[in-house]
Structures are given as structure tokens and as C-alpha cells.
Short mmCIF file of C-alpha atoms and ligand atoms in Angstrom, two decimals:
data_model
loop_
_atom_site.label_atom_id
_atom_site.label_comp_id
_atom_site.label_asym_id
_atom_site.label_seq_id
_atom_site.Cartn_x
_atom_site.Cartn_y
_atom_site.Cartn_z
CA UNK A 286 30.57 13.17 -5.35
CA UNK A 287 30.06 14.17 -1.77
CA UNK A 288 27.02 14.11 -1.00
CA UNK A 289 27.25 15.91 2.86
CA UNK A 290 30.59 18.41 3.19
CA UNK A 291 30.96 19.63 7.06
CA UNK A 292 32.58 22.47 7.88
CA UNK A 293 33.03 23.80 11.90
CA UNK A 294 29.44 22.64 12.01
CA UNK A 295 28.44 23.86 15.60
CA UNK A 296 24.53 24.89 17.32
CA UNK A 297 24.80 26.64 20.30
CA UNK A 298 21.19 26.88 22.09
CA UNK A 299 21.89 29.98 25.19
CA UNK A 300 24.15 27.57 27.79
CA UNK A 301 24.56 24.79 25.71
CA UNK A 302 26.86 24.58 22.79
CA UNK A 303 24.72 20.52 21.00
CA UNK A 304 26.58 20.00 18.27
CA UNK A 305 30.55 21.30 18.32
CA UNK A 306 32.55 21.67 14.72
CA UNK A 307 31.35 19.40 12.61
CA UNK A 308 33.85 18.23 10.33
CA UNK A 309 31.79 15.23 8.05
CA UNK A 310 32.53 14.13 4.61
CA UNK A 311 29.33 12.15 2.94
CA UNK A 312 29.76 9.99 0.14
CA UNK A 313 26.88 9.76 -2.83
CA UNK A 314 25.50 5.71 -1.70
CA UNK A 315 26.92 5.46 1.28
CA UNK A 316 25.45 4.52 4.55
CA UNK A 317 26.51 6.33 6.75
CA UNK A 318 25.44 5.86 10.75
CA UNK A 319 25.17 8.86 13.34
CA UNK A 320 25.28 7.26 17.73
CA UNK A 321 26.11 8.46 20.09
CA UNK A 322 23.61 7.99 23.81
CA UNK A 323 20.83 10.47 23.72
CA UNK A 324 21.71 14.28 24.34
CA UNK A 325 24.76 13.48 21.96
CA UNK A 326 22.92 16.03 19.23
CA UNK A 327 22.77 13.36 16.66
CA UNK A 328 19.02 15.54 16.36
CA UNK A 329 20.49 19.19 16.22
CA UNK A 330 22.38 17.21 13.63
CA UNK A 331 20.12 16.65 10.89
CA UNK A 332 18.03 19.49 11.54
CA UNK A 333 20.85 21.87 9.92
CA UNK A 334 21.03 19.70 7.26
CA UNK A 335 17.88 18.90 6.64
CA UNK A 336 17.44 23.03 6.96
CA UNK A 337 15.54 22.78 9.97
CA UNK A 338 17.60 24.69 12.18
CA UNK A 339 19.98 27.33 11.91
CA UNK A 340 24.23 27.06 12.14
CA UNK A 341 25.69 28.75 14.32
CA UNK A 342 28.82 28.70 13.00
CA UNK A 343 30.43 26.33 10.51
CA UNK A 344 29.44 25.71 6.72
CA UNK A 345 26.77 22.24 5.64
CA UNK A 346 26.69 21.66 1.97
CA UNK A 347 24.54 18.56 0.56
CA UNK A 348 25.87 18.01 -3.33
CA UNK A 349 26.87 20.72 -3.40
CA UNK A 350 24.53 23.66 -2.25
CA UNK A 351 24.59 25.51 0.94
CA UNK A 352 22.05 25.57 3.35
CA UNK A 353 22.32 29.29 4.31
CA UNK A 354 22.15 30.64 1.33
CA UNK A 355 20.34 28.14 -1.09
CA UNK A 356 17.98 26.31 1.86
CA UNK A 357 15.26 25.54 -2.09
CA UNK A 358 17.37 23.58 -3.46
CA UNK A 359 18.69 21.66 -0.19
CA UNK A 360 15.07 20.96 0.46
CA UNK A 361 14.27 18.86 -3.43
CA UNK A 362 17.73 16.94 -2.68
CA UNK A 363 16.91 15.86 1.21
CA UNK A 364 13.77 13.96 2.59
CA UNK A 365 13.56 13.56 6.59
CA UNK A 366 11.79 11.18 8.63
CA UNK A 367 12.10 12.96 12.17
CA UNK A 368 13.39 11.60 15.69
CA UNK A 369 8.89 10.85 16.95
CA UNK A 370 6.83 10.09 13.58
CA UNK A 371 5.05 12.02 11.74
CA UNK A 372 2.34 11.74 9.20
CA UNK A 373 -0.69 13.28 9.19
CA UNK A 374 -3.82 11.32 11.74
CA UNK A 375 -6.66 11.63 10.00
CA UNK A 376 -5.88 10.85 6.28
CA UNK A 377 -5.23 7.48 5.87
CA UNK A 378 -1.64 5.26 4.04
CA UNK A 379 -2.32 6.32 0.13
CA UNK A 380 -3.84 9.43 1.36
CA UNK A 381 -0.74 10.98 3.14
CA UNK A 382 1.78 9.22 0.65
CA UNK A 383 -0.69 11.61 -2.27
CA UNK A 384 -0.30 14.68 -0.31
CA UNK A 385 2.43 14.08 0.20
CA UNK A 386 3.43 13.22 -3.31
CA UNK A 387 1.44 16.46 -3.89
CA UNK A 388 3.90 18.76 -1.11
CA UNK A 389 6.77 17.77 -4.20
CA UNK A 390 4.97 16.57 -7.19
CA UNK A 391 3.21 20.38 -7.02
CA UNK A 392 4.91 21.42 -10.08
CA UNK A 393 4.32 18.91 -12.91
CA UNK A 394 0.24 18.61 -13.92
CA UNK A 395 -1.64 16.86 -16.71
CA UNK A 396 -2.50 13.08 -16.83
CA UNK A 397 1.29 11.81 -17.56
CA UNK A 398 2.31 13.36 -13.65
CA UNK A 399 -0.88 12.28 -11.69
CA UNK A 400 -0.18 8.92 -13.55
CA UNK A 401 3.15 8.96 -11.76
CA UNK A 402 2.42 10.26 -8.85
CA UNK A 403 0.00 6.98 -8.52
CA UNK A 404 3.20 4.83 -9.91
CA UNK A 405 5.62 5.51 -7.42
CA UNK A 406 2.43 5.35 -5.18
CA UNK A 407 2.60 2.18 -5.94
CA UNK A 408 5.64 0.98 -5.31
CA UNK A 409 6.13 2.83 -1.77
CA UNK A 410 3.23 0.78 -1.09
CA UNK A 411 5.39 -2.38 -2.14
CA UNK A 412 8.36 -1.95 -1.23
CA UNK A 413 7.63 -0.70 2.70
CA UNK A 414 4.72 -3.57 2.09
CA UNK A 415 1.90 -0.93 3.10
CA UNK A 416 -1.18 -2.35 0.81
CA UNK A 417 -2.82 -4.40 3.66
CA UNK A 418 -3.01 -0.51 5.52
CA UNK A 419 -3.11 1.63 2.01
CA UNK A 420 -6.74 2.55 3.25
CA UNK A 421 -6.51 2.81 7.14
CA UNK A 422 -6.07 5.83 8.91
CA UNK A 423 -3.01 6.58 10.28
CA UNK A 424 -3.96 6.92 13.65
CA UNK A 425 -5.23 3.68 14.41
CA UNK A 426 -2.45 1.81 12.99
CA UNK A 427 0.43 0.84 15.56
CA UNK A 428 3.81 1.89 16.10
CA UNK A 429 5.38 0.44 13.37
CA UNK A 430 3.10 0.63 10.80
CA UNK A 431 3.68 3.77 11.62
CA UNK A 432 6.79 4.09 11.51
CA UNK A 433 7.43 3.25 8.39
CA UNK A 434 4.08 5.94 6.93
CA UNK A 435 7.02 8.00 8.01
CA UNK A 436 9.76 6.81 6.41
CA UNK A 437 7.66 5.61 3.81
CA UNK A 438 6.71 9.75 3.58
CA UNK A 439 9.72 11.02 3.17
CA UNK A 440 10.83 8.82 0.15
CA UNK A 441 8.12 9.58 -2.11
CA UNK A 442 9.73 13.14 -3.26
CA UNK A 443 12.47 10.09 -4.35
CA UNK A 444 15.08 12.25 -2.62
CA UNK A 445 18.81 11.89 -2.92
CA UNK A 446 19.50 11.56 0.57
CA UNK A 447 17.23 10.58 3.76
CA UNK A 448 17.35 11.18 7.30
CA UNK A 449 16.16 8.62 8.82
CA UNK A 450 16.55 10.04 13.26
CA UNK A 451 16.13 7.02 16.16
CA UNK A 452 14.36 5.18 12.44
CA UNK A 453 13.98 1.29 15.20
CA UNK A 454 13.29 3.72 18.06
CA UNK A 455 10.67 1.66 20.50
CA UNK A 456 9.68 -0.14 17.80
CA UNK A 457 9.04 -4.46 18.87
CA UNK A 458 11.98 -7.36 17.85
CA UNK A 459 10.07 -8.23 14.68
CA UNK A 460 9.10 -4.23 13.36
CA UNK A 461 12.65 -3.72 14.00
CA UNK A 462 14.20 -6.33 11.92
CA UNK A 463 11.36 -5.58 9.39
CA UNK A 464 12.73 -2.16 9.63
CA UNK A 465 16.23 -3.35 8.69
CA UNK A 466 15.77 -5.68 5.63
CA UNK A 467 13.85 -2.23 4.10
CA UNK A 468 17.03 0.31 4.39
CA UNK A 469 19.05 -2.30 3.41
CA UNK A 470 17.82 -2.62 -0.46
CA UNK A 471 17.35 0.86 -0.33
CA UNK A 472 20.94 1.49 0.17
CA UNK A 473 21.72 0.52 -3.37
CA UNK A 474 19.54 3.71 -3.82
CA UNK A 475 20.49 6.36 -2.16
CA UNK A 476 22.34 8.00 -0.26
CA UNK A 477 20.94 7.36 3.91
CA UNK A 478 22.15 9.02 7.35
CA UNK A 479 20.19 7.03 9.46
CA UNK A 480 20.99 8.34 13.44
CA UNK A 481 21.19 5.24 16.70
CA UNK A 482 21.89 5.21 19.90
CA UNK A 483 21.70 1.19 19.05
CA UNK A 484 24.85 -0.24 18.89
CA UNK A 485 23.35 -3.55 16.12
CA UNK A 486 21.78 -1.55 15.05
CA UNK A 487 25.14 1.01 13.83
CA UNK A 488 26.97 -1.99 12.89
CA UNK A 489 24.10 -4.26 11.31
CA UNK A 490 23.31 -1.49 8.39
CA UNK A 491 26.38 0.72 8.38
CA UNK A 492 28.77 1.19 6.22
CA UNK A 493 30.81 4.40 8.48
CA UNK A 494 30.10 5.57 11.76
CA UNK A 495 30.36 8.61 13.32
CA UNK A 496 30.58 7.54 17.66
CA UNK A 497 29.34 10.47 18.89
CA UNK A 498 29.65 12.12 22.17
CA UNK A 499 28.90 15.78 24.13
CA UNK A 500 28.20 17.36 20.76
CA UNK A 501 32.03 16.72 19.32
CA UNK A 502 32.81 13.12 17.13
CA UNK A 503 34.72 11.42 18.66
CA UNK A 504 35.73 8.57 16.44
CA UNK A 505 34.32 7.99 12.65
CA UNK A 506 35.34 4.92 10.40
CA UNK A 507 34.34 2.06 9.06
CA UNK A 508 33.63 -1.31 11.83
CA UNK A 509 37.12 -2.82 11.15
CA UNK A 510 38.56 0.36 11.15
CA UNK A 511 36.85 1.22 14.43
CA UNK A 512 37.43 -2.21 16.35
CA UNK A 513 40.87 -2.20 15.33
CA UNK A 514 41.31 1.39 16.07
CA UNK A 515 39.87 0.70 19.97
CA UNK A 516 40.95 -3.19 19.86
CA UNK A 517 38.13 -4.54 20.77
CA UNK A 518 35.85 -6.85 19.57
CA UNK A 519 32.10 -6.04 18.79
CA UNK A 520 31.03 -2.25 18.63
CA UNK A 521 29.10 -2.18 22.22
CA UNK A 522 33.35 -2.65 23.31
CA UNK A 523 33.87 0.12 20.71
CA UNK A 524 31.93 2.15 21.59
CA UNK A 525 32.61 2.32 25.73
CA UNK A 526 35.55 1.83 25.17
CA UNK A 527 35.57 4.73 22.96
CA UNK A 528 33.04 7.10 25.27
CA UNK A 529 36.06 6.02 27.81
CA UNK A 530 38.83 8.46 27.09
CA UNK A 531 36.49 10.78 26.17
CA UNK B 145 -0.84 27.82 -5.52
CA UNK B 146 -0.24 24.79 -5.93
CA UNK B 147 0.90 23.69 -2.28
CA UNK B 148 -1.53 24.88 -0.77
CA UNK B 149 -4.49 23.53 -2.48
CA UNK B 150 -3.12 20.03 -1.87
CA UNK B 151 -2.47 20.87 2.26
CA UNK B 152 -6.27 23.32 2.27
CA UNK B 153 -7.43 19.32 0.90
CA UNK B 154 -5.40 17.30 3.93
CA UNK B 155 -6.91 20.11 6.59
CA UNK B 156 -9.98 19.52 4.19
CA UNK B 157 -9.87 16.21 4.85
CA UNK B 158 -8.59 15.96 8.17
CA UNK B 159 -11.87 18.29 9.75
CA UNK B 160 -14.52 16.31 7.98
CA UNK B 161 -13.06 12.99 9.40
CA UNK B 162 -13.72 14.60 13.05
CA UNK B 163 -17.08 14.01 14.90
CA UNK B 164 -16.27 17.15 16.75
CA UNK B 165 -15.96 19.48 13.46
CA UNK B 166 -20.32 18.41 12.63
CA UNK B 167 -21.40 18.88 15.69
CA UNK B 168 -19.56 22.36 16.81
CA UNK B 169 -19.30 24.39 13.17
CA UNK B 170 -22.97 22.61 11.80
CA UNK B 171 -25.51 20.61 14.79
CA UNK B 172 -24.95 23.78 16.81
CA UNK B 173 -26.45 26.55 14.97
CA UNK B 174 -29.43 24.02 13.80
CA UNK B 175 -29.91 23.87 17.52
CA UNK B 176 -30.00 27.19 18.27
CA UNK B 177 -32.09 28.56 15.39
CA UNK B 178 -35.14 25.80 16.63
CA UNK B 179 -33.90 26.84 20.49
CA UNK B 180 -34.63 30.43 19.55
CA UNK B 181 -37.52 30.16 17.95
CA UNK B 182 -39.28 28.65 20.73
CA UNK B 183 -38.36 30.83 23.17
CA UNK B 184 -39.77 32.80 19.72
CA UNK B 185 -42.86 32.34 19.91
CA UNK B 186 -43.40 32.72 24.00
CA UNK B 187 -42.91 35.80 23.75
CA UNK B 188 -45.80 37.91 23.81
CA UNK B 189 -46.04 40.79 20.28
CA UNK B 190 -46.87 43.42 22.46
CA UNK B 191 -43.86 43.17 24.20
CA UNK B 192 -42.34 44.19 20.29
CA UNK B 193 -38.77 42.19 20.46
CA UNK B 194 -37.72 41.15 17.56
CA UNK B 195 -34.84 39.40 18.26
CA UNK B 196 -35.00 36.63 17.96
CA UNK B 197 -37.78 36.44 14.93
CA UNK B 198 -36.14 34.13 12.42
CA UNK B 199 -34.60 36.81 10.41
CA UNK B 200 -32.87 38.29 12.84
CA UNK B 201 -31.79 35.17 14.61
CA UNK B 202 -31.07 33.58 11.06
CA UNK B 203 -28.55 37.17 11.27
CA UNK B 204 -26.94 36.19 14.18
CA UNK B 205 -27.13 32.84 14.77
CA UNK B 206 -24.48 32.67 10.98
CA UNK B 207 -21.90 34.66 13.16
CA UNK B 208 -22.18 32.39 16.16
CA UNK B 209 -21.65 29.60 13.80
CA UNK B 210 -18.39 31.81 12.84
CA UNK B 211 -17.30 31.72 15.94
CA UNK B 212 -16.71 27.66 16.09
CA UNK B 213 -14.57 27.38 13.04
CA UNK B 214 -13.18 29.99 14.26
CA UNK B 215 -12.41 27.61 17.41
CA UNK B 216 -11.59 24.68 15.03
CA UNK B 217 -9.45 26.68 12.97
CA UNK B 218 -7.19 27.67 16.20
CA UNK B 219 -7.36 23.70 17.42
CA UNK B 220 -6.51 22.55 13.90
CA UNK B 221 -3.35 24.57 13.92
CA UNK B 222 -1.75 24.26 17.33
CA UNK B 223 -2.78 20.99 16.93
CA UNK B 224 -0.57 20.16 13.58
CA UNK B 225 2.24 22.47 15.48
CA UNK B 226 2.31 20.47 18.95
CA UNK B 227 3.34 17.38 16.45
CA UNK B 228 6.05 16.89 14.53
CA UNK B 229 4.12 17.14 10.94
CA UNK B 230 4.69 20.49 10.13
CA UNK B 231 8.00 20.02 10.95
CA UNK B 232 8.69 17.88 8.54
CA UNK B 233 6.88 19.44 6.30
CA UNK B 234 8.91 22.91 7.34
CA UNK B 235 12.44 20.58 5.68
CA UNK B 236 9.92 20.14 1.94
CA UNK B 237 10.56 23.16 -0.05
CA UNK B 238 6.57 24.58 1.47
CA UNK B 239 6.28 28.18 2.16
CA UNK B 240 5.20 29.78 5.11
CA UNK B 241 2.12 31.31 1.93
CA UNK B 242 1.32 27.64 1.81
CA UNK B 243 1.19 27.22 5.86
CA UNK B 244 -1.40 29.77 6.41
CA UNK B 245 -3.15 29.76 2.82
CA UNK B 246 -3.95 26.43 2.72
CA UNK B 247 -5.82 26.58 6.56
CA UNK B 248 -7.46 29.36 5.73
CA UNK B 249 -9.77 28.56 2.67
CA UNK B 250 -10.92 25.58 3.38
CA UNK B 251 -12.51 27.78 7.40
CA UNK B 252 -14.21 29.83 4.73
CA UNK B 253 -15.25 27.44 2.65
CA UNK B 254 -16.95 24.87 5.43
CA UNK B 255 -18.31 28.89 6.50
CA UNK B 256 -20.10 29.47 3.91
CA UNK B 257 -20.93 26.00 3.74
CA UNK B 258 -23.12 26.61 7.47
CA UNK B 259 -24.34 28.98 6.50
CA UNK B 260 -26.21 27.61 3.49
CA UNK B 261 -26.97 24.62 5.68
CA UNK B 262 -27.68 27.78 8.77
CA UNK B 263 -30.24 29.78 5.71
CA UNK B 264 -32.13 26.36 4.40
CA UNK B 265 -33.66 25.62 7.87
CA UNK B 266 -34.06 29.23 9.26
CA UNK B 267 -35.97 29.69 5.75
CA UNK B 268 -37.61 26.41 6.09
CA UNK B 269 -38.67 27.64 9.52
CA UNK B 270 -39.23 30.44 8.84
CA UNK B 271 -42.82 28.57 6.71
CA UNK B 272 -43.90 27.05 10.00
CA UNK B 273 -43.76 30.37 11.25
CA UNK B 274 -45.37 31.76 8.47
CA UNK B 275 -42.46 34.45 8.36
CA UNK B 276 -42.12 36.22 5.25
CA UNK B 277 -37.55 35.71 4.23
CA UNK B 278 -36.31 36.05 1.10
CA UNK B 279 -34.91 33.36 -0.61
CA UNK B 280 -32.73 37.11 -1.96
CA UNK B 281 -31.95 38.26 1.14
CA UNK B 282 -30.68 34.45 2.42
CA UNK B 283 -27.58 34.02 -0.75
CA UNK B 284 -27.18 37.69 -0.44
CA UNK B 285 -25.97 36.44 3.44
CA UNK B 286 -24.78 33.88 1.67
CA UNK B 287 -21.87 36.58 0.23
CA UNK B 288 -21.72 39.48 3.18
CA UNK B 289 -20.31 37.01 5.64
CA UNK B 290 -17.18 35.58 3.98
CA UNK B 291 -15.89 38.65 4.76
CA UNK B 292 -16.25 38.11 8.92
CA UNK B 293 -15.37 34.28 8.36
CA UNK B 294 -12.08 35.40 7.82
CA UNK B 295 -12.32 37.60 10.04
CA UNK B 296 -12.57 34.59 12.12
CA UNK B 297 -10.17 31.96 10.58
CA UNK B 298 -7.25 34.61 11.11
CA UNK B 299 -8.21 34.90 14.75
CA UNK B 300 -8.25 31.06 15.30
CA UNK B 301 -4.87 31.26 12.64
CA UNK B 302 -3.02 34.01 15.69
CA UNK B 303 -4.52 31.92 18.46
CA UNK B 304 -3.17 28.69 16.94
CA UNK B 305 -0.12 30.38 15.90
CA UNK B 306 0.19 31.53 19.22
CA UNK B 307 -0.75 29.21 22.57
CA UNK B 308 -1.17 25.49 22.31
CA UNK B 309 -3.46 23.10 22.05
CA UNK B 310 -4.58 24.01 25.78
CA UNK B 311 -4.58 27.07 25.79
CA UNK B 312 -5.69 28.00 21.81
CA UNK B 313 -9.39 26.43 22.86
CA UNK B 314 -8.96 28.36 25.96
CA UNK B 315 -8.44 32.06 24.96
CA UNK B 316 -11.47 30.85 21.89
CA UNK B 317 -14.16 30.03 24.33
CA UNK B 318 -13.27 34.30 24.98
CA UNK B 319 -13.74 35.49 22.28
CA UNK B 320 -16.48 33.30 21.03
CA UNK B 321 -18.99 34.62 24.42
CA UNK B 322 -17.39 38.01 23.71
CA UNK B 323 -18.33 37.87 19.92
CA UNK B 324 -21.89 36.50 21.18
CA UNK B 325 -22.59 38.53 23.46
CA UNK B 326 -20.90 42.09 22.31
CA UNK B 327 -22.24 40.67 18.74
CA UNK B 328 -25.46 41.36 19.59
CA UNK B 329 -26.30 37.58 18.72
CA UNK B 330 -28.94 37.29 21.92
CA UNK B 331 -29.78 40.54 22.30
CA UNK B 332 -30.11 43.42 21.10
CA UNK B 333 -27.76 46.02 21.44
CA UNK B 334 -29.01 48.97 19.53
CA UNK B 335 -31.98 49.95 21.81
CA UNK B 336 -30.35 48.85 25.07
CA UNK B 337 -27.44 51.41 24.36
CA UNK B 338 -25.46 53.21 27.25
CA UNK B 339 -22.00 52.25 27.93
CA UNK B 340 -22.90 48.59 26.36
CA UNK B 341 -23.08 50.04 22.86
CA UNK B 342 -20.51 51.89 23.72
CA UNK B 343 -18.78 48.71 24.18
CA UNK B 344 -19.57 47.14 21.45
CA UNK B 345 -19.66 49.17 18.42
CA UNK B 346 -15.60 48.94 19.79
CA UNK B 347 -15.36 46.29 19.22
CA UNK B 348 -15.53 43.76 15.49
CA UNK B 349 -18.07 41.74 16.66
CA UNK B 350 -21.66 43.65 15.91
CA UNK B 351 -20.69 44.48 11.91
CA UNK B 352 -21.41 40.88 10.88
CA UNK B 353 -24.47 40.78 12.81
CA UNK B 354 -25.14 43.88 11.55
CA UNK B 355 -24.40 43.21 8.14
CA UNK B 356 -25.56 39.64 7.75
CA UNK B 357 -29.06 40.77 9.04
CA UNK B 358 -29.61 44.17 6.43
CA UNK B 359 -28.64 41.71 4.08
CA UNK B 360 -30.91 39.06 4.90
CA UNK B 361 -33.89 41.62 4.75
CA UNK B 362 -32.58 42.98 1.54
CA UNK B 363 -31.71 46.52 3.40
CA UNK B 364 -28.30 48.01 1.65
CA UNK B 365 -28.59 51.26 2.46
CA UNK B 366 -24.89 52.99 3.49
CA UNK B 367 -25.97 53.28 7.98
CA UNK B 368 -27.18 48.94 8.31
CA UNK B 369 -25.23 47.09 5.57
CA UNK B 370 -22.18 48.93 3.60
CA UNK B 371 -20.46 51.38 6.47
CA UNK B 372 -20.60 47.68 9.44
CA UNK B 373 -19.46 45.25 6.08
CA UNK B 374 -16.61 47.19 5.10
CA UNK B 375 -15.80 47.56 8.87
CA UNK B 376 -16.60 44.05 9.05
CA UNK B 377 -13.87 44.00 6.30
CA UNK B 378 -11.03 46.21 7.24
CA UNK B 379 -10.94 44.44 9.75
CA UNK B 380 -10.56 41.29 7.83
CA UNK B 381 -7.91 42.58 5.93
CA UNK B 382 -5.78 43.39 9.50
CA UNK B 383 -6.08 40.59 11.36
CA UNK B 384 -5.05 38.30 8.18
CA UNK B 385 -2.35 39.87 7.35
CA UNK B 386 -1.71 39.36 11.06
CA UNK B 387 -1.65 36.03 11.26
CA UNK B 388 -0.08 35.64 7.98
CA UNK B 389 2.94 37.62 9.33
CA UNK B 390 2.53 36.06 13.86
CA UNK B 391 2.81 31.90 11.50
CA UNK B 392 5.81 33.53 9.48
CA UNK B 393 7.59 35.05 12.70
CA UNK B 394 6.88 31.92 13.85
CA UNK B 395 7.69 29.18 11.02
CA UNK B 396 11.04 31.15 11.70
CA UNK B 397 11.64 31.19 15.11
CA UNK B 398 11.14 26.97 14.87
CA UNK B 399 13.54 27.13 11.90
CA UNK B 400 16.15 29.15 13.83
N1 ADP C 238 16.35 23.33 21.23
C1 ADP C 238 16.79 23.61 21.92
N2 ADP C 238 17.10 24.98 23.12
C2 ADP C 238 18.30 24.34 23.57
N3 ADP C 238 18.68 23.06 23.77
C3 ADP C 238 18.59 21.66 22.95
C4 ADP C 238 17.53 22.19 21.89
N4 ADP C 238 17.10 21.19 20.73
C5 ADP C 238 18.32 20.27 22.44
N5 ADP C 238 18.53 21.08 23.01
C6 ADP C 238 20.27 20.12 23.78
O1 ADP C 238 21.39 20.28 22.65
C7 ADP C 238 21.45 18.68 23.01
C8 ADP C 238 20.98 17.58 22.18
O2 ADP C 238 20.16 17.77 21.43
P1 ADP C 238 19.73 16.74 20.09
O3 ADP C 238 20.06 16.73 18.47
O4 ADP C 238 17.93 16.27 20.24
O5 ADP C 238 20.28 14.69 21.20
P2 ADP C 238 19.94 13.73 20.67
O6 ADP C 238 18.99 13.42 19.58
O7 ADP C 238 21.74 12.62 20.49
O8 ADP C 238 19.02 12.70 21.81
C9 ADP C 238 20.88 17.95 23.59
O9 ADP C 238 21.45 18.80 25.33
C10 ADP C 238 19.77 19.72 24.45
O10 ADP C 238 18.73 19.34 25.30
MG1 MG C 239 17.33 12.71 19.42
#
């Protein structure tokens, strides 16, 4: 099944077209990377797909639900880790996770629900190795820990699609590598749309890569396909070649 | 309702870990009670000035304390709005009502706790200075001040939604000064009279203190309590409706 389909998806600001007629189709279970420099329109695309921004034209469907007509359904299916880390600063790691779990699971009540919430939190803590900081306030965490928490919070509602907007932006090499590993482990469990301007990140993680320039997707395909089409080796060379043509 | 409580709980925890909330919401009212009681002790009895007598003082300080609850609401909301935390919550099933109620409920609860502490201290002071302060009046006042707590919280929510982290506290300080002056917290507007009293009567603040003071002295007459309380209740309702509408409109704009 298609996790995401867009047709002519466009976002215009006053004097600027941030996203220009995007036609995309992303399969369930895929890890899809949107690659582009700053200002290419990656965040705007993600915002439209998560009901955080209304498209100016075109359509987008998330597991068959239109982002404009059925926002409530879409919101239940997506988890987003925004470009800037978004956590409640004075809450501990555990409290942040519990808070988000409450937001998603507030309809479920009783002992069983409580058990399943706490099981979920424990699983996520294990997956992200958050145990040693579980009782630390978010504001005391380093950038890497905070980012991990922010992503963990996006997963606690068990979304079918996880949006990661520049997940490793501003992290040091070790924190980045650790996050890559976590993302690889997540691959089998959830459809992931990831944006990045790091070539090596897209190359290391993505099943398919879309190269975005000035709001348009100018190339899309697997790494092999992109190399074949451009006749270059390695994503950096491929990207330079594509950017040069556009 | 449930998401509202989840969000309200988060707001309470955030505030309970901020030292400033204790200083402004609890320590400050207590300090004002003590200082003004000392001032009152040095006012000669012949002057007939009763504004700082513990019964009047308690009613004034409790409203003064609520103006800081307003400041705190504005700070929390504008801080949330400046970061990505609210944005990420906008992508969850939370609705605008969950946010506004989740902000208002804990603040009103804090105002009630604040009034409890203020009145306990006021009662102790009344024993020390041997003034007869009725515990029943203090309990009645704790209920009577809930509408004004809602009113100040609504003002804070409006400022916090419309203005950023730098502007919102400044605007709140204006309301704090205006409220404590034109609310006749530190002077007796009725006996001052004149234009000043007319201005006071055009704003809701004086009715907050009037109703609180009347409740403390167990005077539930029309003029002293019922009418002021109804005015505060009406203002609180209108401002709450406005605050909710403003937040909803802003949230829509953020998502446009
Ligand atoms: N709210 C906005 N108002 C006006 N212009 C915007 C707004 N958001 C983004 N833009 C513009 O749209 C373009 C794409 O931005 P963005 O999607 O954030 O790019 P990226 O995430 O790829 O760095 C940029 O030129 C940016 O300045
Ligand atoms: Mg971006």
C-alpha cells in the first residue's frame, strides 16, 4: 500500500514558492530521504504532510486519508520529530514520554491501558538507550540526548509513518552514528520520511532518495539508479551533477 | 477532556519546577502581608485609615497575588509558543480546547492554593495583632476569588498568545501596576473619591478586591458583594471566551 501520495502538492508564501508541484508516491515500509540544501523546501513538505501547514494547491494522502479533508485521521497515523528539538524542558525524560503517551492514548482507560502505556515507554527507553537519563530533566540533557528523546516522543504513539526533519542536524559524529543505528533498526517497523542536507546520511540510510532543489524534486530513485542516470559515483558527485543541470 | 488533563498536568509540573513561580506566587504575597502589617502598626489609630488592617489587607494581597498568576500564564504560553513544542503537539490529535483549558485549569488551581496560603498567613497575623478575623470569612473568600483568578488567567492567556516572550511580561507588568493601583489594593478609593474613583469603577480590578474584602468580613450584601462579584464573573466569562478565540485563531494561523 502507498503510505504517501501527493499530486501537484504546492506551498506558496507571499513572494515565494516553497514547494512546487510535488508528485510523490512512497511505499509502506520504505525509508525515503528528501535531500536538499537549506531552503530547498524539505521542512515545508513535511509540514504539509503532517497537517502543520495547509497546501496552497494540490493534494496529499497519508494511507488514503487526505491531509486537508481528514486531518484527525492523518494525525493519528503520523509521528513527527521537528527540525528543532521539541521537548518539555522541565519534565524528565520519563515524564516527557509519559506525557506524549497520554496525548495519544487518552481514550484508553483502566489498569490495562496503564500497563500498556508503561510497557510502551519501557520499550522506547530501551530502543533509544535512554535508561541512564530517564530521571533527568530534559533541559539538562546534551543536544544528542535531547534529539533522541525528541524522536522517541514521536514514536510513542506508534505511528505508521515517522517524519524525521534533519534528525542529526547539529549533532557530533558519535551521536550521529548512534542515531543512524537506531533509525536502521526502526526501518523494519515503520515507514520513515527523513530530510537531510548530509549526503552521507541519505546514502547510508535511505531506500530511495529524492533530490529537492528550490521547491522541486529534480531526481528520485535508489542510489544505484541515481548513479546510473548521472554517470557519477557517490551521492555527493551525483548531487553536484544534478544541481549543475538545474 | 482527558487530553486537557494530560496537558494540564504537564503545565503544573513545568511550573512546580520553576523557582520563580514560588517567589512570585507565594513568597511575594506573604512578604507584602508582613510589610504592610508593619506599616499599619505605625499608622496612628486616630487617622481612621483601615486599608492596611489585616482584613482589608488580606483581600487586597490575594488579588495582588493573582496578578502574578496572570504574569505566569503569559510567560508559560509565550514560552511554549516560541519553541517547537507546541508545533509538535499541533500534529497530534490535541484540539485547541485541550490547550486553552489545559493552561487555564492549573493556573486557577494555583490561584486557589495561593489564596489558601495568603489567608493562613493573614490569619496568623490577625492573632498576633489581635484583630478578629473570621475563619469562615476567609473560607468564603477563597471561593469568592475564583472568578477573578479566571479573569487574570484569561488576560495572561491572551497576552501570552498574542505577544512574544519579551513583550508579554512587559505588558503584564503594566496590568499588574494598573490592577494594583486601580484595583484599590494599596489605597482607599472610596474615600479618595473624585475622578480616580470613576476611573477605578470603569475597570474590573476594583470589584475583585471589593468582593474579596466583603467575603472576608462576611458581608454578602448587594452593594458590597453581590454586584462586584457578578461584575467580575461577567468580565471573567467574556475574557475567557476572548482568550479561547484568540488562541484558536492563532493556532489556525500557525497551521496555515
Ligand atoms: N512561514 C514562511 N513564510 C515565508 N516563507 C517561508 C516560510 N516557511 C518557509 N519559507 C521559505 O520557504 C523556503 C523553503 O523553506 P524550508 O521548507 O524551511 O526549507 P528546508 O527545510 O529545505 O531548509 C525557504 O526559502 C523559506 O525561506
Ligand atoms: Mg528545514
